[in-house]
XYZ file of N, CA, C and O in Angstrom:
304
model
N -4.631 -8.794 -12.475
C -5.547 -9.978 -12.649
C -6.883 -9.643 -12.064
O -6.996 -9.420 -11.003
N -7.969 -9.818 -12.879
C -9.185 -9.688 -12.652
C -9.797 -10.805 -11.679
O -9.663 -11.904 -12.088
N -10.360 -10.447 -10.486
C -10.959 -11.627 -9.673
C -12.587 -11.005 -9.822
O -12.767 -10.096 -9.151
N -13.263 -11.832 -10.618
C -14.773 -11.448 -10.645
C -15.463 -11.914 -9.239
O -15.072 -12.884 -8.665
N -16.357 -10.966 -8.782
C -16.948 -11.060 -7.500
C -18.493 -10.712 -7.609
O -18.944 -10.355 -8.677
N -19.223 -11.383 -6.590
C -20.589 -10.978 -6.423
C -20.785 -9.693 -5.637
O -20.102 -9.614 -4.654
N -21.589 -8.760 -6.052
C -21.900 -7.647 -5.337
C -23.466 -7.354 -5.130
O -24.072 -7.670 -6.142
N -23.832 -7.049 -3.911
C -25.136 -6.353 -3.783
C -25.040 -4.970 -4.022
O -24.088 -4.216 -3.460
N -26.045 -4.378 -4.904
C -25.721 -3.001 -5.082
C -27.288 -2.390 -4.919
O -28.292 -3.153 -4.980
N -27.291 -1.135 -4.668
C -28.580 -0.327 -4.713
C -28.619 0.576 -5.867
O -27.595 1.048 -6.249
N -29.786 0.896 -6.318
C -30.156 1.954 -7.290
C -30.790 3.044 -6.800
O -31.856 2.800 -6.116
N -30.303 4.178 -6.888
C -31.090 5.382 -6.504
C -32.131 5.870 -7.470
O -32.138 5.180 -8.528
N -32.991 6.744 -7.319
C -33.996 7.102 -8.113
C -33.452 7.801 -9.271
O -33.984 7.729 -10.365
N -32.204 8.400 -9.406
C -31.705 9.028 -10.391
C -30.986 8.061 -11.313
O -30.562 8.479 -12.334
N -31.056 6.725 -11.028
C -30.308 5.654 -11.843
C -28.905 5.415 -11.302
O -28.190 4.468 -11.843
N -28.388 6.095 -10.334
C -27.016 5.791 -9.841
C -26.916 4.406 -9.269
O -27.922 3.961 -8.493
N -25.949 3.637 -9.563
C -25.840 2.457 -8.826
C -24.659 2.386 -7.933
O -23.532 2.821 -8.333
N -24.939 1.897 -6.763
C -23.856 1.844 -5.766
C -23.647 0.620 -5.075
O -24.721 0.014 -4.609
N -22.471 -0.101 -4.948
C -22.145 -1.379 -4.385
C -22.415 -1.239 -2.819
O -21.999 -0.137 -2.247
N -23.007 -2.143 -2.191
C -23.245 -2.072 -0.819
C -22.558 -3.165 -0.011
O -22.388 -3.170 1.106
N -22.177 -4.342 -0.644
C -21.809 -5.384 0.082
C -21.022 -6.282 -1.095
O -21.512 -6.540 -2.250
N -19.968 -6.844 -0.676
C -19.262 -7.828 -1.424
C -19.450 -9.271 -0.896
O -19.341 -9.508 0.223
N -19.755 -10.218 -1.860
C -19.876 -11.605 -1.282
C -18.884 -12.396 -2.204
O -18.856 -12.667 -3.501
N -17.758 -13.100 -1.339
C -16.918 -13.916 -2.007
C -17.344 -15.369 -2.241
O -18.640 -15.581 -1.893
N -16.697 -15.997 -3.238
C -16.989 -17.427 -3.519
C -17.235 -18.300 -2.463
O -18.052 -19.285 -2.440
N -16.710 -18.167 -1.313
C -16.746 -19.059 0.011
C -17.907 -18.578 0.709
O -18.205 -19.230 1.885
N -18.767 -17.508 0.352
C -19.869 -17.050 1.286
C -19.695 -15.984 2.007
O -20.645 -15.365 2.681
N -18.108 -15.574 2.256
C -18.075 -14.551 3.239
C -18.619 -13.213 2.763
O -18.415 -12.927 1.314
N -19.278 -12.336 3.466
C -19.751 -10.988 3.178
C -19.015 -10.040 3.718
O -18.834 -9.943 5.123
N -18.789 -8.834 2.939
C -18.223 -7.651 3.727
C -18.941 -6.579 3.100
O -19.229 -6.228 1.932
N -19.516 -5.953 4.203
C -20.393 -4.546 3.816
C -19.414 -3.400 3.320
O -18.279 -3.281 3.859
N -19.822 -2.757 2.528
C -19.121 -1.545 2.077
C -19.708 -0.516 2.754
O -20.800 -0.109 2.575
N -18.861 0.172 3.677
C -19.381 1.353 4.555
C -19.671 2.546 3.904
O -20.602 3.338 4.225
N -18.655 2.870 2.845
C -18.978 4.141 2.204
C -18.388 3.945 0.741
O -17.444 3.425 0.597
N -18.924 4.696 -0.195
C -18.289 4.818 -1.545
C -17.752 6.251 -1.547
O -18.530 7.260 -1.489
N -16.435 6.508 -1.683
C -15.839 7.810 -1.501
C -15.608 8.390 -2.909
O -15.278 9.619 -2.972
N -15.476 7.509 -4.162
C -15.329 8.169 -5.361
C -15.905 7.168 -6.484
O -15.814 5.852 -6.201
N -16.449 7.636 -7.577
C -16.798 6.972 -8.561
C -16.199 7.631 -9.858
O -16.369 8.934 -10.102
N -15.493 6.931 -10.739
C -14.869 7.430 -11.851
C -15.208 6.415 -13.214
O -15.033 5.158 -12.824
N -15.382 6.914 -14.366
C -15.405 6.029 -15.461
C -14.016 6.068 -16.053
O -13.041 6.855 -15.824
N -13.850 4.787 -16.657
C -12.439 4.646 -17.060
C -12.480 3.856 -18.346
O -13.481 2.979 -18.546
N -11.367 3.755 -19.155
C -11.519 3.033 -20.455
C -11.128 1.471 -19.990
O -9.996 1.330 -19.219
N -11.764 0.405 -20.304
C -11.382 -0.943 -19.982
C -10.414 -1.545 -20.958
O -9.742 -2.533 -20.513
N -10.439 -1.084 -22.115
C -9.348 -1.774 -23.183
C -9.265 -0.801 -24.208
O -9.813 0.396 -24.139
N -8.508 -1.167 -25.326
C -7.883 -0.308 -26.251
C -9.209 -0.036 -27.339
O -8.888 0.882 -28.325
N -10.114 -0.649 -27.272
C -11.377 -0.483 -28.123
C -12.293 0.607 -27.709
O -13.232 0.790 -28.454
N -12.016 1.079 -26.602
C -12.870 2.377 -26.246
C -13.957 1.855 -25.191
O -14.851 2.507 -24.773
N -14.073 0.507 -24.849
C -15.125 0.188 -23.857
C -14.681 0.685 -22.571
O -13.707 1.207 -22.103
N -15.864 1.046 -21.900
C -15.743 1.753 -20.444
C -16.244 0.989 -19.327
O -17.042 0.244 -19.552
N -15.647 1.330 -18.169
C -16.157 0.829 -17.088
C -16.319 1.794 -15.922
O -16.186 3.019 -16.205
N -16.754 1.303 -14.630
C -16.833 2.301 -13.653
C -15.895 1.786 -12.356
O -15.866 0.630 -12.063
N -15.043 2.640 -11.943
C -14.257 2.175 -10.597
C -14.933 2.974 -9.504
O -15.050 4.194 -9.372
N -15.113 2.263 -8.513
C -15.811 2.580 -7.213
C -14.591 2.577 -6.060
O -14.345 1.402 -6.028
N -14.250 3.653 -5.580
C -13.310 3.727 -4.444
C -14.134 3.752 -3.263
O -14.914 4.510 -2.790
N -13.921 2.525 -2.375
C -14.854 2.255 -1.253
C -14.038 2.223 0.095
O -12.792 1.700 0.021
N -14.782 2.113 1.246
C -14.281 1.964 2.367
C -14.853 0.518 2.825
O -16.249 0.429 2.974
N -13.993 -0.628 3.038
C -14.563 -1.868 3.401
C -13.602 -2.356 4.602
O -12.336 -2.305 4.514
N -14.273 -2.752 5.593
C -13.680 -2.966 6.915
C -12.611 -1.940 7.150
O -11.525 -2.357 7.662
N -12.847 -0.652 7.189
C -11.777 0.498 7.381
C -10.854 0.674 6.436
O -10.086 1.529 6.547
N -10.708 0.052 5.391
C -9.547 0.214 4.517
C -10.319 0.587 3.066
O -11.363 0.365 2.550
N -9.343 1.439 2.402
C -9.759 1.917 1.112
C -9.483 0.940 -0.001
O -8.279 0.335 -0.016
N -10.593 0.476 -0.692
C -10.318 -0.559 -1.655
C -11.011 -0.093 -2.984
O -12.084 0.640 -2.895
N -10.600 -0.490 -4.327
C -11.243 -0.302 -5.451
C -12.151 -1.555 -5.850
O -11.647 -2.571 -5.848
N -13.221 -1.230 -6.442
C -14.160 -2.192 -6.944
C -14.582 -1.672 -8.448
O -14.903 -0.498 -8.495
N -14.584 -2.672 -9.281
C -14.725 -2.293 -10.541
C -16.096 -3.036 -11.299
O -16.424 -4.007 -10.872
N -16.731 -2.135 -12.079
C -17.739 -2.666 -12.919
C -17.523 -2.338 -14.420
O -17.455 -1.217 -14.756
N -17.522 -3.550 -15.171
C -17.165 -3.425 -16.673
C -18.425 -3.376 -17.620
O -18.327 -3.574 -18.837
N -19.656 -3.008 -16.955
C -20.900 -2.913 -17.702
C -21.554 -4.163 -17.902
O -22.549 -4.306 -18.259
N -21.007 -5.331 -17.521
C -21.476 -6.685 -17.347
C -21.312 -7.314 -15.768
O -22.306 -7.860 -15.508
N -20.028 -7.235 -15.325
C -19.592 -8.025 -14.414
C -18.689 -6.993 -13.298
O -18.053 -6.115 -13.677
N -18.884 -7.178 -11.924
C -18.077 -6.728 -10.940
C -16.659 -7.438 -10.766
O -16.855 -8.839 -10.941
N -15.748 -6.785 -10.501
C -14.398 -7.686 -10.211
C -13.555 -6.540 -9.356
O -13.671 -5.395 -9.192
N -12.326 -7.061 -8.705
C -11.518 -6.528 -8.066
C -10.266 -6.850 -8.755
O -10.186 -7.909 -9.383
N -9.085 -6.088 -8.374
C -7.842 -6.336 -9.094
C -6.995 -7.287 -8.049
O -6.999 -6.777 -6.830
N -6.379 -8.115 -8.312
C -5.445 -9.028 -7.382
C -4.112 -9.294 -7.917
O -3.981 -9.382 -9.033
N -3.097 -9.689 -7.017
C -1.822 -9.858 -7.501
C -1.160 -8.929 -8.274
O -0.211 -8.725 -8.610
């Protein structure tokens, strides 16, 4: 199940977008200490694509997704 989240991101000169912090609905903020992998993937059967960022957050590896409009994590 998708859980839409707020992300602070930075944009590099070459146009690369990198998440730097997750902000939950309750206001809790979690810094992303490192992005270790970035991959494009199909988000649905119609060919829409998204980006999966594999990140280190609080010392754990977590995936954060961007579907070209919104950021989300997978839960449950």
